[in-house]
């Protein structure tokens, strides 16, 4: 839902439609597929004029969608909500956040480009969320006007890629100048063959999910279109059918849109309403949101029903922060009725919050940059509330005080790996920057801000360079915070490969009470990932037991600073072997110091090494680039672990690569593959860095230490 909406000066009472007449669709697909022009053409065809999807100054400047826009039209007795999502891979999280709000994922395919990476990703992710899916083959005018793509070949490719359930419900005819119905129509011809042949394929596909209708079909040899509606919806829910429609919105001349009215007709007549879509995966109980694990025990499931008379259950699918209007939270009502007087409780799995009562105050229906006040929202409605700070993205809203700890199964959002270190350009703007970053994180579920305890940097992470660049623009233009940036440092670690002993005596006399502590300890390496062990092996009271924790404290302080390049030590065991104490001068501080110095001396003799983070990377690109990609990853010290060949001449390359070698990989991958490649990565493990890497990192640390 796009930012900076304009509220009508006078509240307009808009009655809510019946749930059965609601249609919620997300327009998804690769950048350049034409989703925004299609969305605006659908509104125009429905009689809604002058509403823009990409209306923010940033979107106008960049020339494409950066956020998901919520659009609305009433047509054919239905109330239609369209979510126009961005198509750039850097904004995949924004697109996916629309999934919980809709029944139907409408994946838009550019007729001249065919199946693209985001086409695959959106189809796969929508299937994982059990959304009904449809495909819109858009820009067919370009395919007929000298385009290199044959629509018949494209349809064949779509079926090979996504299954034989991909079938057109209408077809282009007369060289794409008109669209003919092949769902209910039987006669005539199309640019892709006889209408009757395609109609027969739809019948054969749909009746497979309904045994009773199958018997009628086998006995009578035909079924009426009105008999197909219920099994058609069932086939959509089960993913057994993925309907295809064809459209075009010419940019030049006076040519009228093609297929837009027919798509509206399909949405009204055949797209599922909120009562016909698959139930949403609500659960009660604590889930590990960060690890994307959730207890889906049937006893914990909550089955929301689209009943306006039941208690409220709603989900926040988007949040925008406007400098004039405050926070605007968009939510989907799944059960019950919300009015401006309703008091709701907020369950937020990400923040561990629950039972926070908020009063709605005002409900808004959003259409582009416009907000229109509505009296109520029923199951299936997409509405918004303003200026309620306690509501966050992915929160669940309900009106039952006793029904807390309710959540929607978390979206499997992509992990932000691209990063940039930031500091305010102006001294004194630290708090202003922190506040602005918090607001930006509220809006964007794939934006992360962290303070790295190892490198002492504030690091902003996103899905790619464009994502980060747009975020920095928002900081400057919307929040008036200028920052300086630098590549983030790699969070190395240190460990030891051997074993050693050392002893240190701390003795200090200042005229009054002195300090005395004597510690002998050993260090030894543990297996990778084992962490840290501290063992007290003293005997005979050489060091009193109450002073042993002080030694461990000194060891842990030393571990944080390392010995090779200032990075934390890990995967080792420390044994306190012996020591001495003084009955008057032995204080805790003395044994902290003695433990720290003895530990550093021992580690220096135990073959200390630098550990570098290794990631498991997956690179998806056309198979023709496989050789070049493999060679490039090898030069980055990557180890190829496997290759999967995907439909449509695509391949997925799996490799283990040092994180330090991938800081600029996203840009180079796009250059190597002409923008068709994508990659993802996640931390795998740490392993010793090569000697040259260790020497370089150590030298950089010593230089900085000398400068300080």
XYZ file of C-alpha atoms in Angstrom:
708
model
C 0.000 0.000 0.000
C 1.646 3.179 -1.148
C 2.532 6.104 1.091
C 1.192 9.633 1.511
C -2.529 9.072 0.904
C -4.819 12.066 0.746
C -7.908 11.951 2.927
C -11.085 13.485 1.608
C -11.819 16.645 3.561
C -15.302 15.420 4.401
C -15.778 11.842 5.554
C -17.736 9.897 2.996
C -19.854 7.032 4.271
C -19.275 4.073 1.958
C -21.343 0.971 2.706
C -19.429 -2.300 2.865
C -20.260 -4.871 0.213
C -21.409 -8.389 1.065
C -18.530 -10.834 1.472
C -19.723 -12.875 -1.509
C -19.367 -9.836 -3.764
C -15.779 -9.031 -2.742
C -12.809 -9.879 -4.968
C -9.208 -9.478 -3.751
C -6.354 -9.924 -6.228
C -2.618 -9.184 -6.164
C -0.964 -8.303 -9.475
C 2.481 -9.933 -9.368
C 5.306 -10.514 -11.803
C 8.628 -9.366 -13.164
C 9.524 -5.698 -13.530
C 8.400 -4.402 -16.914
C 5.515 -6.860 -17.211
C 3.068 -3.928 -17.206
C 1.284 -4.527 -13.905
C 0.748 -0.845 -13.137
C -0.614 0.097 -16.569
C -2.879 -2.952 -16.419
C -4.133 -2.037 -12.926
C -4.943 1.521 -13.958
C -6.646 0.287 -17.144
C -8.810 -2.065 -15.070
C -9.901 0.871 -12.896
C -10.702 2.980 -15.961
C -12.738 0.138 -17.461
C -14.646 -0.118 -14.171
C -15.454 3.601 -14.294
C -12.840 4.811 -11.792
C -10.938 7.699 -13.369
C -7.819 9.607 -12.405
C -6.415 7.148 -9.859
C -2.673 6.519 -10.204
C -0.898 3.516 -8.790
C 2.665 4.895 -8.861
C 2.032 8.381 -7.469
C 4.894 9.063 -5.047
C 7.725 11.318 -6.159
C 10.191 8.462 -5.712
C 8.207 6.168 -7.990
C 7.868 8.890 -10.603
C 11.609 9.499 -10.428
C 12.553 5.829 -10.751
C 9.853 5.053 -13.298
C 8.505 1.919 -11.618
C 6.698 0.698 -8.505
C 8.606 0.681 -5.235
C 5.759 -0.233 -2.876
C 2.530 -2.184 -3.153
C -0.400 0.078 -4.047
C -3.949 -0.715 -2.939
C -6.567 0.117 -5.585
C -10.344 -0.246 -5.534
C -13.237 -0.355 -7.999
C -16.883 -1.386 -7.969
C -17.950 -3.246 -11.095
C -20.622 -5.707 -12.121
C -22.075 -5.872 -8.623
C -18.668 -6.670 -7.107
C -16.280 -4.695 -4.947
C -12.790 -5.329 -6.334
C -9.511 -4.728 -4.487
C -6.336 -4.817 -6.581
C -2.872 -4.823 -5.010
C -0.352 -3.598 -7.579
C 3.009 -4.941 -6.414
C 6.555 -3.978 -7.448
C 8.337 -6.408 -9.760
C 12.016 -5.704 -9.099
C 13.700 -8.564 -7.175
C 14.910 -6.030 -4.590
C 11.268 -5.473 -3.584
C 10.212 -9.118 -3.430
C 9.323 -8.686 0.241
C 6.931 -5.851 -0.592
C 5.224 -8.025 -3.209
C 4.945 -11.054 -0.928
C 3.443 -9.008 1.897
C 0.291 -8.778 -0.247
C -0.267 -12.564 -0.061
C -2.197 -12.646 3.246
C -4.606 -9.977 1.944
C -5.887 -11.735 -1.182
C -7.478 -14.932 -2.470
C -5.957 -14.712 -5.946
C -2.401 -14.211 -7.156
C -2.607 -12.818 -10.704
C 0.879 -13.253 -12.182
C 1.411 -10.881 -15.110
C 3.680 -12.118 -17.926
C 5.103 -9.825 -20.593
C 4.104 -11.429 -23.900
C 7.378 -10.364 -25.517
C 9.617 -11.683 -22.727
C 7.923 -14.868 -21.627
C 8.697 -16.599 -18.334
C 11.114 -14.477 -16.280
C 12.760 -15.087 -12.879
C 10.138 -13.189 -10.874
C 7.410 -15.074 -12.741
C 8.754 -18.324 -11.328
C 9.294 -16.949 -7.867
C 5.813 -15.471 -7.591
C 4.139 -18.625 -8.888
C 6.131 -20.769 -6.460
C 5.604 -18.526 -3.438
C 1.874 -18.127 -4.158
C 1.523 -21.919 -4.379
C 3.308 -22.298 -1.037
C 0.697 -19.993 0.537
C -2.084 -21.984 -1.180
C -3.407 -18.968 -3.054
C -5.547 -19.408 -6.127
C -3.384 -18.491 -9.121
C -4.073 -17.067 -12.551
C -1.784 -15.835 -15.311
C -2.260 -12.635 -17.305
C -0.403 -12.607 -20.620
C -0.030 -8.862 -21.092
C 1.216 -6.646 -23.939
C -0.052 -9.021 -26.614
C -0.208 -6.074 -29.028
C 3.596 -5.997 -29.026
C 3.787 -9.718 -29.707
C 1.614 -9.294 -32.813
C 3.377 -6.098 -33.866
C 6.746 -7.544 -34.777
C 7.413 -9.211 -31.423
C 9.760 -12.162 -31.331
C 7.520 -14.260 -29.060
C 4.838 -16.514 -30.525
C 1.853 -16.618 -28.142
C 1.276 -20.285 -28.877
C 4.873 -21.078 -27.959
C 4.594 -18.900 -24.858
C 1.468 -20.744 -23.701
C 3.237 -24.066 -24.300
C 6.212 -22.847 -22.263
C 3.924 -21.759 -19.431
C 2.313 -25.192 -19.375
C 5.683 -26.935 -19.405
C 6.887 -24.726 -16.561
C 3.799 -24.636 -14.319
C 1.845 -27.736 -15.367
C -0.964 -28.759 -17.682
C -3.444 -26.999 -15.405
C -2.398 -23.757 -17.122
C -5.316 -23.220 -19.517
C -6.756 -20.096 -21.180
C -10.304 -19.027 -20.311
C -10.206 -16.529 -23.172
C -8.129 -16.217 -26.331
C -6.791 -13.516 -28.653
C -8.415 -13.367 -32.087
C -7.938 -11.403 -35.300
C -4.222 -10.866 -34.641
C -4.765 -9.835 -31.059
C -7.291 -7.094 -31.844
C -10.073 -8.779 -29.844
C -10.582 -11.399 -27.154
C -12.979 -14.350 -27.374
C -14.371 -16.406 -24.494
C -13.459 -20.091 -24.439
C -14.780 -20.874 -20.948
C -18.456 -20.613 -21.837
C -18.046 -20.129 -25.592
C -17.906 -23.050 -28.012
C -17.892 -21.545 -31.480
C -15.445 -19.590 -33.566
C -11.735 -19.432 -34.094
C -8.839 -17.692 -32.345
C -5.228 -16.871 -33.011
C -4.349 -20.020 -31.064
C -6.771 -22.415 -32.737
C -10.458 -23.381 -32.533
C -12.277 -22.073 -29.460
C -14.014 -25.432 -29.020
C -10.695 -27.258 -28.562
C -9.636 -25.035 -25.680
C -13.134 -25.153 -24.162
C -12.910 -28.942 -24.164
C -9.581 -28.864 -22.345
C -11.072 -26.664 -19.604
C -14.004 -29.062 -19.196
C -11.678 -32.063 -18.997
C -9.518 -30.345 -16.384
C -12.325 -29.024 -14.178
C -14.473 -32.169 -14.001
C -11.510 -34.128 -12.624
C -12.049 -32.538 -9.180
C -15.798 -33.375 -9.007
C -16.799 -37.039 -9.233
C -20.516 -36.289 -9.560
C -19.937 -33.870 -12.420
C -17.551 -36.350 -14.003
C -20.342 -38.948 -14.074
C -22.731 -36.456 -15.681
C -20.085 -35.594 -18.228
C -19.389 -39.238 -19.092
C -23.086 -40.028 -19.398
C -24.199 -36.940 -21.326
C -20.990 -36.014 -23.121
C -21.229 -32.360 -22.062
C -21.801 -30.045 -19.097
C -23.341 -26.609 -18.980
C -21.195 -23.577 -18.030
C -23.399 -22.948 -14.978
C -22.499 -26.437 -13.706
C -18.822 -25.573 -13.778
C -18.671 -22.751 -11.246
C -18.282 -24.756 -8.001
C -15.784 -27.288 -9.415
C -13.936 -24.408 -11.128
C -13.429 -22.745 -7.713
C -12.361 -26.076 -6.225
C -9.836 -26.591 -9.019
C -8.451 -23.104 -8.312
C -8.120 -23.829 -4.584
C -6.332 -27.117 -5.237
C -3.987 -25.624 -7.835
C -5.440 -28.064 -10.365
C -6.348 -25.190 -12.683
C -4.419 -21.978 -13.397
C -6.586 -19.887 -15.762
C -4.956 -17.630 -18.345
C -6.309 -14.375 -19.777
C -4.843 -12.093 -22.472
C -4.600 -8.287 -22.315
C -2.965 -5.257 -23.900
C -2.923 -1.558 -23.003
C -1.386 0.318 -25.990
C 0.649 3.394 -25.054
C 0.475 5.199 -28.359
C -2.313 6.362 -30.654
C -6.007 5.953 -30.016
C -5.989 2.156 -29.786
C -8.301 0.879 -27.082
C -7.211 -1.611 -24.440
C -7.648 -5.240 -25.423
C -8.861 -7.885 -23.009
C -9.214 -5.514 -20.042
C -13.013 -5.622 -20.027
C -12.850 -9.392 -20.464
C -10.471 -9.673 -17.496
C -12.902 -7.646 -15.388
C -15.651 -10.032 -16.455
C -13.523 -12.987 -15.391
C -12.822 -11.372 -11.997
C -16.534 -10.771 -11.395
C -17.792 -14.146 -12.618
C -15.024 -16.621 -11.810
C -12.420 -15.186 -9.400
C -12.962 -16.581 -5.882
C -14.602 -14.438 -3.232
C -13.353 -14.531 0.394
C -15.715 -17.397 1.185
C -14.337 -19.478 -1.697
C -10.578 -19.093 -1.151
C -8.421 -21.403 0.959
C -8.606 -20.757 4.735
C -5.802 -18.648 6.207
C -3.292 -20.418 8.493
C -4.028 -18.783 11.843
C -2.554 -20.528 14.873
C -2.575 -20.029 18.604
C 0.681 -20.422 20.482
C 4.236 -19.206 20.440
C 6.156 -19.670 17.222
C 9.791 -19.065 16.380
C 9.197 -16.310 13.847
C 12.866 -15.661 13.101
C 13.507 -19.264 12.129
C 10.215 -19.489 10.252
C 9.173 -22.468 12.350
C 5.693 -22.755 13.738
C 3.720 -25.261 15.741
C 0.997 -26.333 13.324
C -0.501 -28.947 15.609
C -4.215 -29.228 14.693
C -5.102 -28.414 18.285
C -3.464 -25.006 17.838
C -5.036 -24.116 14.490
C -7.719 -21.452 14.318
C -10.194 -21.669 11.481
C -11.331 -18.149 10.666
C -14.689 -18.159 8.935
C -15.973 -15.228 6.840
C -18.891 -14.679 9.198
C -19.712 -11.018 9.920
C -21.471 -11.916 13.194
C -18.530 -13.667 14.847
C -15.810 -11.992 16.852
C -13.157 -10.058 14.928
C -10.016 -11.659 13.511
C -7.928 -9.453 11.209
C -4.337 -9.298 9.950
C -2.093 -6.292 9.198
C -0.497 -6.796 5.779
C 1.057 -3.358 5.246
C 2.170 -0.328 7.257
C 3.113 3.105 5.957
C 4.405 6.065 7.951
C 3.323 9.461 6.660
C 4.970 12.609 8.080
C 1.595 14.392 8.298
C -0.824 11.605 9.167
C 1.368 9.268 11.205
C 1.240 5.519 10.893
C -1.306 4.027 8.494
C -1.925 0.301 9.063
C -3.716 -1.660 6.334
C -5.451 -4.842 7.422
C -7.612 -7.604 6.032
C -10.700 -8.605 7.998
C -10.956 -12.398 8.042
C -13.811 -12.763 10.524
C -16.303 -10.496 12.270
C -17.170 -6.851 11.667
C -15.026 -3.810 12.476
C -16.577 -0.360 12.971
C -15.045 2.967 13.964
C -16.158 2.307 17.561
C -14.624 -1.169 17.765
C -11.938 -1.776 20.388
C -9.280 -4.185 19.168
C -6.444 -6.051 20.836
C -3.084 -6.393 19.122
C -1.147 -9.664 18.969
C 2.336 -9.122 17.605
C 4.411 -12.306 17.283
C 7.536 -10.392 16.216
C 7.532 -8.103 19.247
C 6.153 -10.446 21.867
C 3.248 -8.129 22.551
C -0.401 -8.934 23.161
C -3.534 -7.555 24.804
C -2.892 -3.974 23.723
C -6.355 -2.427 23.358
C -6.743 0.209 20.653
C -9.822 2.046 19.466
C -10.293 2.165 15.718
C -11.609 5.731 15.550
C -11.716 5.968 11.742
C -11.738 3.318 9.033
C -10.465 4.101 5.558
C -10.766 2.466 2.171
C -7.648 3.255 0.157
C -7.534 3.856 -3.573
C -4.078 4.938 -4.704
C -3.337 8.148 -2.821
C -6.955 8.646 -1.755
C -8.464 7.608 1.582
C -12.239 7.402 1.868
C -13.820 6.879 5.273
C -16.101 3.858 5.635
C -18.539 2.939 8.377
C -17.610 -0.707 8.758
C -15.526 -3.550 7.394
C -16.717 -7.136 7.057
C -14.899 -10.403 6.230
C -12.842 -9.944 3.083
C -12.587 -6.148 3.322
C -9.214 -4.417 3.022
C -9.218 -1.254 5.133
C -6.833 0.965 7.092
C -6.575 2.790 10.410
C -4.372 5.784 11.125
C -2.221 7.069 13.989
C -2.152 3.902 16.105
C 1.492 3.334 17.002
C 0.952 -0.069 18.635
C -0.078 -1.740 15.356
C 2.758 -3.210 13.328
C 3.204 -5.264 10.169
C 2.029 -8.885 10.556
C 0.098 -8.136 13.748
C -3.220 -9.887 14.345
C -6.167 -7.798 15.542
C -9.088 -9.250 17.484
C -11.813 -8.056 19.844
C -11.754 -10.989 22.281
C -9.811 -10.148 25.438
C -9.355 -13.841 26.262
C -8.267 -14.867 22.775
C -4.689 -13.667 22.769
C -1.466 -15.153 21.359
C -3.025 -15.567 17.908
C -0.833 -15.239 14.834
C -0.819 -15.819 11.112
C 1.703 -18.367 9.933
C 4.769 -16.244 9.053
C 5.570 -15.429 5.454
C 8.825 -16.975 4.253
C 10.266 -13.616 3.309
C 13.700 -13.381 1.670
C 16.557 -12.663 4.055
C 18.201 -9.238 3.543
C 21.889 -9.858 2.831
C 23.026 -6.707 0.979
C 24.357 -4.220 3.497
C 25.794 -0.774 3.982
C 27.331 0.776 7.083
C 25.828 4.183 7.882
C 26.617 7.068 10.209
C 24.844 10.454 10.396
C 26.625 13.121 8.363
C 25.778 15.734 10.978
C 26.957 15.388 14.551
C 24.012 15.188 16.919
C 21.678 13.472 14.432
C 22.151 10.012 15.977
C 18.722 9.927 17.620
C 17.044 11.453 14.587
C 18.602 8.734 12.432
C 17.512 6.005 14.838
C 13.919 7.280 14.824
C 13.837 7.474 11.030
C 15.263 3.969 10.631
C 12.653 2.609 13.050
C 9.860 4.104 10.920
C 11.352 2.697 7.721
C 11.571 -0.763 9.296
C 7.921 -0.458 10.298
C 7.042 -0.059 6.617
C 9.360 -2.634 5.106
C 9.403 -6.251 6.357
C 12.692 -6.991 4.558
C 14.667 -4.046 5.894
C 17.008 -4.692 8.826
C 19.007 -2.297 10.971
C 21.507 -3.687 13.436
C 24.405 -2.573 15.564
C 27.199 -5.055 14.947
C 28.852 -5.796 18.275
C 31.904 -7.146 16.474
C 32.585 -4.337 14.002
C 30.878 -1.562 16.056
C 28.971 -0.399 12.962
C 25.318 0.439 12.352
C 24.480 -1.689 9.341
C 21.440 -1.231 7.103
C 20.556 -4.417 5.226
C 18.143 -4.973 2.344
C 17.530 -7.272 -0.614
C 19.853 -5.481 -3.027
C 21.551 -2.282 -4.047
C 18.361 -0.683 -5.396
C 16.532 -1.498 -2.175
C 19.270 0.185 -0.141
C 19.496 3.171 -2.478
C 15.751 3.813 -2.274
C 15.886 3.537 1.522
C 18.716 6.076 1.729
C 16.692 8.401 -0.520
C 13.781 8.134 1.926
C 16.080 8.988 4.803
C 17.197 12.156 3.038
C 13.969 13.285 1.357
C 11.274 12.230 3.788
C 13.078 12.276 7.119
C 15.723 14.914 6.298
C 18.617 12.825 7.604
C 21.843 12.787 5.622
C 24.210 9.874 6.177
C 27.637 8.802 5.038
C 27.968 5.204 3.906
C 30.660 2.586 3.554
C 30.737 -1.123 2.746
C 30.036 -3.044 5.968
C 32.904 -4.916 7.520
C 32.808 -8.694 7.494
C 32.114 -10.110 10.954
C 35.096 -12.425 11.292
C 35.756 -14.585 14.338
C 38.925 -16.043 15.852
C 39.869 -19.393 17.372
C 42.890 -21.551 18.157
C 44.158 -24.717 16.508
C 46.443 -25.952 19.310
C 46.873 -26.113 23.072
C 48.993 -24.051 25.467
C 49.439 -23.047 29.106
C 50.319 -19.687 30.648
C 50.598 -18.117 34.069
C 50.215 -14.512 35.077
C 50.645 -12.802 38.424
C 48.952 -9.471 38.986
C 50.477 -7.547 41.886
C 49.820 -3.910 42.684
C 50.664 -1.975 45.816
C 49.507 1.651 46.153
C 50.184 2.437 49.799
C 46.886 1.165 51.115
C 45.237 -2.149 50.356
C 46.968 -3.827 47.421
C 45.869 -6.131 44.610
C 47.130 -9.685 44.198
C 46.036 -12.454 41.886
C 47.960 -15.389 40.437
C 46.392 -17.596 37.741
C 47.683 -20.552 35.763
C 45.408 -21.808 32.985
C 45.406 -23.771 29.757
C 43.536 -23.325 26.473
C 42.657 -26.004 23.930
C 40.747 -26.049 20.664
C 37.225 -27.441 20.356
C 35.429 -28.572 17.235
C 33.937 -25.893 15.007
C 30.688 -24.531 16.380
C 31.227 -25.917 19.902
C 31.386 -22.448 21.473
C 33.183 -21.891 24.774
C 33.800 -24.022 27.854
C 35.252 -22.895 31.191
C 36.485 -25.548 33.632
C 37.771 -25.158 37.187
C 40.514 -27.767 37.666
C 42.072 -26.228 40.773
C 42.455 -28.285 43.920
C 43.600 -27.865 47.462
C 42.197 -24.354 47.761
C 44.926 -22.743 45.689
C 42.286 -20.237 44.570
C 39.163 -19.800 46.707
C 35.980 -20.860 44.863
C 34.332 -17.406 45.167
C 37.168 -15.948 43.049
C 36.829 -18.443 40.159
C 33.974 -16.443 38.493
C 36.298 -13.409 38.433
C 38.815 -15.403 36.386
C 36.063 -16.427 33.948
C 34.990 -12.795 33.693
C 38.540 -11.775 32.740
C 38.715 -14.582 30.175
C 35.448 -13.538 28.559
C 36.580 -9.901 28.369
C 39.732 -11.027 26.573
C 37.735 -13.295 24.244
C 35.685 -10.352 22.994
C 38.801 -8.535 21.780
C 40.669 -11.459 20.190
C 44.388 -11.630 19.496
C 44.660 -11.806 15.699
C 42.581 -8.903 14.429
C 40.288 -7.766 17.237
C 37.438 -10.256 16.587
C 35.780 -12.472 19.231
C 37.297 -15.855 20.008
C 35.192 -19.006 19.930
C 35.384 -22.796 19.914
C 37.844 -23.279 22.765
C 38.069 -24.631 26.291
C 39.766 -22.892 29.224
C 40.952 -24.844 32.263
C 42.053 -23.049 35.420
C 44.878 -25.258 36.699
C 46.455 -23.491 39.639
C 47.127 -20.144 41.265
C 47.785 -18.264 44.466
C 45.964 -15.726 46.518
C 46.645 -13.326 49.386
C 44.204 -13.275 52.324
C 44.155 -9.448 52.351
C 45.063 -8.199 48.857
C 43.305 -10.806 46.697
C 40.210 -9.079 45.376
C 37.930 -9.822 42.456
C 39.491 -7.154 40.217
C 42.938 -8.728 40.689
C 41.769 -12.129 39.442
C 39.834 -10.536 36.546
C 43.101 -8.957 35.401
C 45.211 -12.061 36.042
C 42.711 -14.307 34.219
C 42.589 -11.975 31.240
C 46.365 -11.676 30.872
C 47.030 -15.400 31.401
C 44.401 -16.223 28.796
C 45.880 -13.850 26.191
C 49.363 -15.260 26.765
C 48.115 -18.842 26.350
C 46.072 -18.080 23.218
C 49.060 -16.381 21.593
C 50.959 -19.675 21.895
C 48.068 -21.943 20.769
C 48.156 -21.213 17.024
C 45.457 -18.522 16.852
C 43.717 -18.158 13.503
C 41.110 -15.948 11.875
C 37.748 -17.563 11.062
C 35.730 -16.261 8.136
C 31.947 -16.668 7.683
C 30.910 -19.072 4.922
C 27.483 -18.881 3.279
C 25.412 -21.334 1.310
C 24.595 -19.485 -1.915
C 22.026 -20.403 -4.556
C 22.354 -18.741 -7.951
C 19.433 -19.062 -10.393
C 20.069 -18.069 -14.003
C 19.598 -19.312 -17.575
C 21.475 -22.583 -18.046
C 23.500 -21.014 -20.868
C 25.374 -18.962 -18.236
C 26.237 -21.954 -16.073
C 29.873 -22.236 -17.192
C 30.639 -18.565 -16.637
C 28.925 -18.550 -13.234
C 30.797 -21.645 -12.086
C 34.126 -20.160 -13.143
C 33.343 -16.856 -11.447
C 32.384 -18.501 -8.144
C 35.591 -20.527 -8.246
C 37.639 -17.323 -8.491
C 35.787 -16.191 -5.357
C 37.034 -19.272 -3.492
C 33.618 -20.852 -3.821
C 33.032 -24.616 -3.690
C 30.273 -25.844 -6.009
C 28.049 -28.295 -4.107
C 25.392 -29.055 -6.708
C 23.435 -28.006 -9.774
C 19.696 -28.333 -10.429
C 18.230 -27.892 -13.884
C 14.873 -26.118 -13.829
C 12.059 -25.858 -16.382
C 12.430 -23.262 -19.091
C 16.197 -23.697 -19.605
C 17.021 -22.353 -16.139
C 19.530 -23.723 -13.652
C 20.173 -23.363 -9.929
C 23.806 -23.443 -8.865
C 24.574 -24.252 -5.222
C 27.897 -23.266 -3.668
C 29.640 -22.600 -0.374
C 31.377 -19.224 -0.612
C 33.175 -16.882 1.808
C 30.863 -13.986 2.648
C 33.678 -11.496 2.033
C 33.749 -12.531 -1.640
C 30.075 -11.707 -2.218
C 29.839 -8.093 -1.086
C 29.464 -6.862 -4.694
C 28.248 -10.087 -6.273
C 24.687 -8.925 -6.899
C 25.769 -6.229 -9.365
C 28.239 -8.512 -11.129
C 25.680 -11.315 -11.420
C 23.237 -8.983 -13.107
C 25.938 -7.807 -15.504
C 26.947 -11.378 -16.361
C 23.374 -12.556 -16.982
C 21.815 -9.413 -18.450
C 19.637 -8.979 -15.371
C 18.139 -12.484 -15.600
C 20.115 -13.985 -12.709
C 19.287 -13.867 -9.021
C 20.883 -15.268 -5.914
C 20.165 -15.872 -2.263
C 22.430 -16.846 0.601
C 22.381 -17.737 4.258
C 25.087 -18.209 6.865
C 26.441 -21.757 6.936
C 29.477 -21.901 9.248
C 32.876 -20.408 10.060
C 36.174 -21.858 8.899
C 39.844 -20.758 9.051
C 40.690 -18.034 6.567
C 43.603 -18.508 4.146
C 46.941 -17.107 5.301
C 46.841 -14.126 2.917
C 43.360 -13.131 4.109
C 44.420 -13.407 7.744
C 47.523 -11.315 7.146
C 45.538 -8.614 5.340
C 42.802 -8.394 7.993
C 45.372 -8.432 10.792
C 47.400 -5.669 9.130
C 44.277 -3.525 8.729
C 43.481 -4.006 12.411
C 46.999 -3.079 13.518
C 46.982 0.016 11.317
C 43.682 1.188 12.756
C 44.858 0.369 16.267
C 48.013 2.448 15.730
C 45.945 5.373 14.371
C 43.679 5.269 17.396
